[in-house]
GROMACS .gro file of C-alpha atoms in nm:
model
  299
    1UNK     CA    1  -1.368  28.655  13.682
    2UNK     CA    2  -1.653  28.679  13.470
    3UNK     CA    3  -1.772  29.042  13.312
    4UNK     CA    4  -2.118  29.104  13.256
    5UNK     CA    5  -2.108  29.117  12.905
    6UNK     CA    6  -2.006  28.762  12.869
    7UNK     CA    7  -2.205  28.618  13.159
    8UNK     CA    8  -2.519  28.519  12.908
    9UNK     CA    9  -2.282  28.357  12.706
   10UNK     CA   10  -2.079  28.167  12.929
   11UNK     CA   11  -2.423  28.083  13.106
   12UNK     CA   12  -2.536  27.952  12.743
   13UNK     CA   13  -2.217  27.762  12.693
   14UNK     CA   14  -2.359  27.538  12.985
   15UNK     CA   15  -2.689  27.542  12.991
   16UNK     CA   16  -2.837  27.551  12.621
   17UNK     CA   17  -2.908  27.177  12.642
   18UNK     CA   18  -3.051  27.160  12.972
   19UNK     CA   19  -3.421  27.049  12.999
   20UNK     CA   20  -3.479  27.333  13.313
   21UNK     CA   21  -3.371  27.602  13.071
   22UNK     CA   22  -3.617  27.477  12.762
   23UNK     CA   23  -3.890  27.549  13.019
   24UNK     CA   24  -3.694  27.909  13.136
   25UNK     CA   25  -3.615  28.004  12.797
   26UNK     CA   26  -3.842  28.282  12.620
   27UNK     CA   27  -3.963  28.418  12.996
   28UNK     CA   28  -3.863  28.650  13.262
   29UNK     CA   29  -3.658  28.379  13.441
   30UNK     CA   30  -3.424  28.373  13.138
   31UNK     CA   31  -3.289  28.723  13.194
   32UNK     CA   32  -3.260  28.694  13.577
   33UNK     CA   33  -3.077  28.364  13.528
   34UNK     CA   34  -2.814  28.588  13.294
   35UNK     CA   35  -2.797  28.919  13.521
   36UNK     CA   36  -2.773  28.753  13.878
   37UNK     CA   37  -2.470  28.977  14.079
   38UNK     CA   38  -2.290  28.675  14.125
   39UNK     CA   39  -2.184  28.642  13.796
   40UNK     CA   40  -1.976  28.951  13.802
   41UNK     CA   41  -1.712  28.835  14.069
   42UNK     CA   42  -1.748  28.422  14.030
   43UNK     CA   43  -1.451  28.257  13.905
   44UNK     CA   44  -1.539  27.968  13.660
   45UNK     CA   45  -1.291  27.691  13.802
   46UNK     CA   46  -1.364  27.765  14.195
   47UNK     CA   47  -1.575  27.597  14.439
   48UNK     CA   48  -1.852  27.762  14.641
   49UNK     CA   49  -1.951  27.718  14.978
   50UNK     CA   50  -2.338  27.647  15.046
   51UNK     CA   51  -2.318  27.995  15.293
   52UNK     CA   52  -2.154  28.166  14.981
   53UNK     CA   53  -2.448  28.068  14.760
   54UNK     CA   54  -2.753  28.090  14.940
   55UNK     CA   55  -2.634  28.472  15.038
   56UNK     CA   56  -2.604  28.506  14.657
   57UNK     CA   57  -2.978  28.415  14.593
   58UNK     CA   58  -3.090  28.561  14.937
   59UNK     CA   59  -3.248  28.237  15.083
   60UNK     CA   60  -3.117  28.100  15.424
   61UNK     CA   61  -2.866  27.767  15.401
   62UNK     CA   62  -3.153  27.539  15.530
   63UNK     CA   63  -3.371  27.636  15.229
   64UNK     CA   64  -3.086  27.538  14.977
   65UNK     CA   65  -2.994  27.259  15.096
   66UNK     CA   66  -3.366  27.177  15.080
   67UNK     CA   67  -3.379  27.209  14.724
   68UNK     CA   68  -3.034  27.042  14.663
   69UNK     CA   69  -3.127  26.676  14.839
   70UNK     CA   70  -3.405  26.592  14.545
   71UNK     CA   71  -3.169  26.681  14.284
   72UNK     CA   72  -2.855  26.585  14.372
   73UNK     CA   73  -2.779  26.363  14.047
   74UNK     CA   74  -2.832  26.659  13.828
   75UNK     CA   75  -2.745  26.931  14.005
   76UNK     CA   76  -2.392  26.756  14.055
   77UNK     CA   77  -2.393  26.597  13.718
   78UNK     CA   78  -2.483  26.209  13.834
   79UNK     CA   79  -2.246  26.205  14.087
   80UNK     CA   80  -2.264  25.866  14.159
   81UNK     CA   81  -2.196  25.935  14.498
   82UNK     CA   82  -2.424  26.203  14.672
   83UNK     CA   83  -2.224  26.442  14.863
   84UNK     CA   84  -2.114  26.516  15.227
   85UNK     CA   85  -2.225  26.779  15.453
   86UNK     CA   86  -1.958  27.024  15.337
   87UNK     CA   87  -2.089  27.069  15.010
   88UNK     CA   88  -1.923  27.265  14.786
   89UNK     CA   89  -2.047  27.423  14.371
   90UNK     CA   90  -1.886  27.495  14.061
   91UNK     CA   91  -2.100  27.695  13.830
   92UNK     CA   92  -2.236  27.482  13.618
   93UNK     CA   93  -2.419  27.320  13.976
   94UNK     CA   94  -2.487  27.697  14.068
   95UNK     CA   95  -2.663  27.740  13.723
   96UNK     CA   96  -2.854  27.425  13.799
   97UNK     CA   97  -2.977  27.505  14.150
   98UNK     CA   98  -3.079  27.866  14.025
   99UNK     CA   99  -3.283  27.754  13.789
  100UNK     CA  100  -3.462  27.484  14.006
  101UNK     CA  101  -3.448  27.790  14.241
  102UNK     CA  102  -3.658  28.003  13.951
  103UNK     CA  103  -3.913  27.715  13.865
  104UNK     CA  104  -4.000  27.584  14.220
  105UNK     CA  105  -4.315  27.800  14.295
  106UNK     CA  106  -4.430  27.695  13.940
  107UNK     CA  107  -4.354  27.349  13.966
  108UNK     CA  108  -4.274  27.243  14.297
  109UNK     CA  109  -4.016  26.956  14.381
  110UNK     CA  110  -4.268  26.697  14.185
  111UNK     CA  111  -4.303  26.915  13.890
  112UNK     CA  112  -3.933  26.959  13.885
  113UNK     CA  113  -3.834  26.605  13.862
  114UNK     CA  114  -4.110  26.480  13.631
  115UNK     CA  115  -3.920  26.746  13.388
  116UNK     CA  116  -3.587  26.603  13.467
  117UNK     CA  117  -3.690  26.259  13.464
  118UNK     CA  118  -3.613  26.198  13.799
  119UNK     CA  119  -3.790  25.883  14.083
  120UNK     CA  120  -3.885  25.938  14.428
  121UNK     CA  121  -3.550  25.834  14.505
  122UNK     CA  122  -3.352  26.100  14.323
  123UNK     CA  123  -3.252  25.849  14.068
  124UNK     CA  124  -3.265  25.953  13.708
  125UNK     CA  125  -3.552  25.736  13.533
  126UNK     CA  126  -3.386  25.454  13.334
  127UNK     CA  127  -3.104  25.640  13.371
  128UNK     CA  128  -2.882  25.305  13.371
  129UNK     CA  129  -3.027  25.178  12.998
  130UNK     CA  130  -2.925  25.578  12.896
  131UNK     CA  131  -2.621  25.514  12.993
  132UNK     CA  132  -2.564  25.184  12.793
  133UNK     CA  133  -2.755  25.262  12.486
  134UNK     CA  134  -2.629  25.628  12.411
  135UNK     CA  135  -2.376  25.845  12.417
  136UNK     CA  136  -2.380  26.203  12.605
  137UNK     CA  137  -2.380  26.352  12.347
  138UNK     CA  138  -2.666  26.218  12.176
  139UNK     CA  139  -2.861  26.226  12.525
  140UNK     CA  140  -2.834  26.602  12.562
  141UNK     CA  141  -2.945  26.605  12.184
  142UNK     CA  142  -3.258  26.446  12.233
  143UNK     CA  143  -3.347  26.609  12.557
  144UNK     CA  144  -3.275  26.965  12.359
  145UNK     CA  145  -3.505  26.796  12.090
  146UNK     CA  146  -3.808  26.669  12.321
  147UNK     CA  147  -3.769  27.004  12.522
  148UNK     CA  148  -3.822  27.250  12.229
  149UNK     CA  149  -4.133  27.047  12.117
  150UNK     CA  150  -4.274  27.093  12.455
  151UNK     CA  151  -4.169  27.450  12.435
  152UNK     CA  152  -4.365  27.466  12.077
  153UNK     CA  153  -4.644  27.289  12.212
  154UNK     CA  154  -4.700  27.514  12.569
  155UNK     CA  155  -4.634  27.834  12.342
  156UNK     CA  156  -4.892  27.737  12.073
  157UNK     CA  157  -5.159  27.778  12.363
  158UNK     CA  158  -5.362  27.444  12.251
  159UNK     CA  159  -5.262  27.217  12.510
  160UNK     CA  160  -5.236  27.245  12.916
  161UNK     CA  161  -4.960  27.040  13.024
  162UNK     CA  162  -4.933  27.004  13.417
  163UNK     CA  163  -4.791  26.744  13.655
  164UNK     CA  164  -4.993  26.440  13.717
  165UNK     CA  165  -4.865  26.341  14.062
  166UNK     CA  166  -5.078  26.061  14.113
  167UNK     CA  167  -4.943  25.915  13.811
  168UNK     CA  168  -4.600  26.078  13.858
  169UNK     CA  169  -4.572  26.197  13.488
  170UNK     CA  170  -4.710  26.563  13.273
  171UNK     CA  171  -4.999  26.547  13.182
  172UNK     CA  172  -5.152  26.673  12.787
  173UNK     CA  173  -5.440  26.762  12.781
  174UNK     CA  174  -5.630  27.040  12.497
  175UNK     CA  175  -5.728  27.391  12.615
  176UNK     CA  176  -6.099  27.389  12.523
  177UNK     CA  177  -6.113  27.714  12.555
  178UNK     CA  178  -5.810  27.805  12.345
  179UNK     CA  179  -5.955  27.574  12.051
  180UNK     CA  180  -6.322  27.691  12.063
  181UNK     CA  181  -6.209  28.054  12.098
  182UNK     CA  182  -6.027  27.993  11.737
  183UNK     CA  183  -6.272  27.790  11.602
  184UNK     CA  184  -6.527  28.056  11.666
  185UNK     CA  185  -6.287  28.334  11.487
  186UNK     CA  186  -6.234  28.092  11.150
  187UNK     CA  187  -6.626  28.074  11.152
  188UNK     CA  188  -6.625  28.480  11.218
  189UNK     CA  189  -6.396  28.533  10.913
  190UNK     CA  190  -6.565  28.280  10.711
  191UNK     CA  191  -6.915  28.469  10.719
  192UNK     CA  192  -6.727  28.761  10.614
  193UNK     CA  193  -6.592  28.650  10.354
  194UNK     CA  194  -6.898  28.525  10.228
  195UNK     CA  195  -7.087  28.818  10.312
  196UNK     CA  196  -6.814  28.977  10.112
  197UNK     CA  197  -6.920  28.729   9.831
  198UNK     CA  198  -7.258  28.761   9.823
  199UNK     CA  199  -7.236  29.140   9.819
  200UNK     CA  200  -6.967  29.110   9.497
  201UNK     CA  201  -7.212  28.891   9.354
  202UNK     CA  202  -7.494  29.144   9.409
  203UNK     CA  203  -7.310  29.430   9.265
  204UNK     CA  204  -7.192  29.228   8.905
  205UNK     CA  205  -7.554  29.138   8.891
  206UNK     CA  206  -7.677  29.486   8.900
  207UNK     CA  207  -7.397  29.584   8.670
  208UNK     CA  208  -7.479  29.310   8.424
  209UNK     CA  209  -7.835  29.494   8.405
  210UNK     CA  210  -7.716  29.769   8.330
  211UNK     CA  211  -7.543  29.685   8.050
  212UNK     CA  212  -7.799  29.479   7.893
  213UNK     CA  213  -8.047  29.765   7.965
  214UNK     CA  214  -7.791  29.962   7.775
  215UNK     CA  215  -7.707  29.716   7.458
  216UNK     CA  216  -8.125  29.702   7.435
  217UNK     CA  217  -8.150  30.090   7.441
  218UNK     CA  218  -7.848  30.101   7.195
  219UNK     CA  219  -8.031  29.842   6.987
  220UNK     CA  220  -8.306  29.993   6.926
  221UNK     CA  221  -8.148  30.349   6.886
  222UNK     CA  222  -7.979  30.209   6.597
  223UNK     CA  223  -8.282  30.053   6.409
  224UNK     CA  224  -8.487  30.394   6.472
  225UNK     CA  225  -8.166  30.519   6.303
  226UNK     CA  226  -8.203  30.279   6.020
  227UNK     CA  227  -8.551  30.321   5.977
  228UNK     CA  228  -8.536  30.702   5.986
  229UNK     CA  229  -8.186  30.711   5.728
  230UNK     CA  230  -8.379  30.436   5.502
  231UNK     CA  231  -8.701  30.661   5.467
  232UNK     CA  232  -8.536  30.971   5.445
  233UNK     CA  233  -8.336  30.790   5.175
  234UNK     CA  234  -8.659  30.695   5.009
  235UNK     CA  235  -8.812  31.018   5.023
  236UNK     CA  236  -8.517  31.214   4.875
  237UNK     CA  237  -8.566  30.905   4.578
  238UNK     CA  238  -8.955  31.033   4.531
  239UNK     CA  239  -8.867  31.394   4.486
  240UNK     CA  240  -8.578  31.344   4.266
  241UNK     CA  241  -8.777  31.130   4.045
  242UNK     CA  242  -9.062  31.383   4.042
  243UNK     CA  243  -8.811  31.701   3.957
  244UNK     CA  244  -8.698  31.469   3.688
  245UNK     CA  245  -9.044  31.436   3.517
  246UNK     CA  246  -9.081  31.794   3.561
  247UNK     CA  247  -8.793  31.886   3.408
  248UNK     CA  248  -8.854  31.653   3.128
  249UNK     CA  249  -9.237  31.794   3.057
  250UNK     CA  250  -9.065  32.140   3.091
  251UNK     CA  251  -8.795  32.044   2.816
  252UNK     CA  252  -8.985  31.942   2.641
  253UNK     CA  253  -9.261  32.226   2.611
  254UNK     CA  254  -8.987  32.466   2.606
  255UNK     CA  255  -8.764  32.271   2.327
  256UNK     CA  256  -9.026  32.216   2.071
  257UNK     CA  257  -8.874  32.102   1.735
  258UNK     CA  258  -8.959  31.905   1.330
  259UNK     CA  259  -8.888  31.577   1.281
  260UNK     CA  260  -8.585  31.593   1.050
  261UNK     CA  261  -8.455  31.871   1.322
  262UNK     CA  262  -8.475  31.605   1.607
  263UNK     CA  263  -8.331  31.340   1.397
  264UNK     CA  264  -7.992  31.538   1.297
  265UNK     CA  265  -7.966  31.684   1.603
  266UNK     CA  266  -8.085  31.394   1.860
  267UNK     CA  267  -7.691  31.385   2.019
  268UNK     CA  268  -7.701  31.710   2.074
  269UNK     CA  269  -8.062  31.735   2.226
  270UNK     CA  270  -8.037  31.455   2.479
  271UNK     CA  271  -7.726  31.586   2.601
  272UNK     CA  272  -7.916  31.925   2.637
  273UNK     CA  273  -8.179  31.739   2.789
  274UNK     CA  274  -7.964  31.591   3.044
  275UNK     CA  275  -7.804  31.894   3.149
  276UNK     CA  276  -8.142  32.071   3.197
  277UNK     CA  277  -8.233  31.761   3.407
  278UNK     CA  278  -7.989  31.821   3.651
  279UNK     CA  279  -7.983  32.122   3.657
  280UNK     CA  280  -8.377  32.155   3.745
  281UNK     CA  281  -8.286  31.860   3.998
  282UNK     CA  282  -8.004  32.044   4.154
  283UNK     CA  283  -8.195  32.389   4.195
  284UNK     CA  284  -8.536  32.291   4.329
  285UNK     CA  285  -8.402  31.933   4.530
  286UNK     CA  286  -8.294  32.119   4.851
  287UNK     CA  287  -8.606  32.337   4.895
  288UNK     CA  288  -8.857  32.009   4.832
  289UNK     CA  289  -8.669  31.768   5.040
  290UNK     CA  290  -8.692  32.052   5.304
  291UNK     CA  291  -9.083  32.061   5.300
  292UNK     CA  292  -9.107  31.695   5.236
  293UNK     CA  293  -8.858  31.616   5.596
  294UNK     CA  294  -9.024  31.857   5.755
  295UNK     CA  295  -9.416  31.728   5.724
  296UNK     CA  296  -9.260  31.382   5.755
  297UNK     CA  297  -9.141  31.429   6.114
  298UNK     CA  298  -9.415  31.678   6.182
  299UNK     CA  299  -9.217  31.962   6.229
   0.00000   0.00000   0.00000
């Protein structure tokens, strides 16, 4: 008897490369198919009256047996013979019936066999050449394969894929809708992001003013400096060379000496000279250069 807490993985065991569960798989469906009652008391190896299954999924025997006749080469695994009245189920043809069961107000019958792959006769579609060419295996492989791109391409929302009965197969087709609703969002985030440009662009502009504004103010700070440092320079140069003369007439008024005198003692005098020089320099330089800064920036 199965326990609840390994029916999804027994049910997985059989179904995981069924094309019915591709299209159940990722939905509501999938968890009913895993937590029907039945599951708790069925017992994997027995046989199951149709009475004993349609009370399990609550329809009336008329209605299953309905829904068995179109499938009864899957549902009993291509039983090359279909069976008699007294039907009887394993699970695995439980599993299968419940899930056509799940997908027929979706679907319908048509729907449901254009996913199987199955005629208007019940007769899997080139099932013989399957059969000749490939293993089972490799069958159930590329049915898995082919059912998960589907899967992919419904979940993607780009495409509507329906049943064509005229033409008896699905039918691709793009969801306008879908498409121009993403189309119009790319555009949206494009105009952004150029907004978002132009408005970076605008603000490194601006700030590329300003700093040239700056580097010109800067620029010309610096040759007022120059100018201002050179002519205080030159003045300071003016009033040292006129204390010099004026110490020089002053020495020599004050330092009055003969001929022979100055010629003995002409070491000694210049070096006296020099001394008064500077030191007439050093004690009127600070007061002049005062006066002479102060009239020249009109203070």
């Amino acid at each position: 008897m199965l326990k609840l807490n390994d029916a999804k993985e027994m049910v997985l065991g059989i179904v995981q490369h069924d094309p019915l569960f591709v299209v159940i798989q990722n939905t509501p469906s999938e968890k009913i198919l895993y937590n029907d009652d039945y599951l708790a008391h069925i017992e994997e190896s027995n046989h199951y009256s149709i009475a004993e299954v349609a009370g399990w999924f609550e329809i009336t025997d008329a209605m299953l047996r309905y829904y068995i006749k179109p499938f009864e080469q899957y549902i009993f695994d291509n039983a090359s013979n279909s069976p008699n009245t007294n039907i009887r189920l394993n699970l695995p043809a439980i599993l299968r019936l419940r899930m056509i069961l799940l997908l027929k107000d979706e679907h319908r019958v048509r729907g449901l066999k254009l996913l199987l792959g199955i005629d208007d006769n019940g007769q899997f579609i080139n099932h013989q050449i399957t059969a000749t060419t490939m293993g089972t295996d490799d069958l159930a492989n590329k049915v898995d394969v082919l059912g998960n791109v589907l899967q992919q391409m419904i979940q993607t929302g780009l495409f509507n894929i329906f049943p064509n009965e005229e033409h008896g197969a699905l039918q691709v087709t793009l969801n306008q809708d879908f498409l121009a609703q993403k189309i119009q969002l790319v555009s949206s985030e494009s105009d952004l992001q150029v907004e978002e440009l132009q408005k970076e662009t605008a603000e490194l502009k601006q700030e590329n003013e300003n700093l040239q504004k700056q580097i010109l103010e800067l620029q010309e700070r610096n040759v007022k400096d120059i100018v201002q440092k050179l002519r205080e320079r030159q003045i300071e140069n003016e009033i040292v060379s006129t204390l010099r003369t004026e110490a020089l007439q002053l020495f020599s008024t004050e330092n009055k000496a003969g001929f022979f005198s100055k010629m003995f003692r002409s070491s000694q005098i210049e070096m006296e000279k020099e001394q008064f020089v500077l030191s007439y320099i050093s004690k009127h330089l600070e007061e002049r250069l005062e006066v002479a800064l102060n009239n020249y920036y009109g203070e």
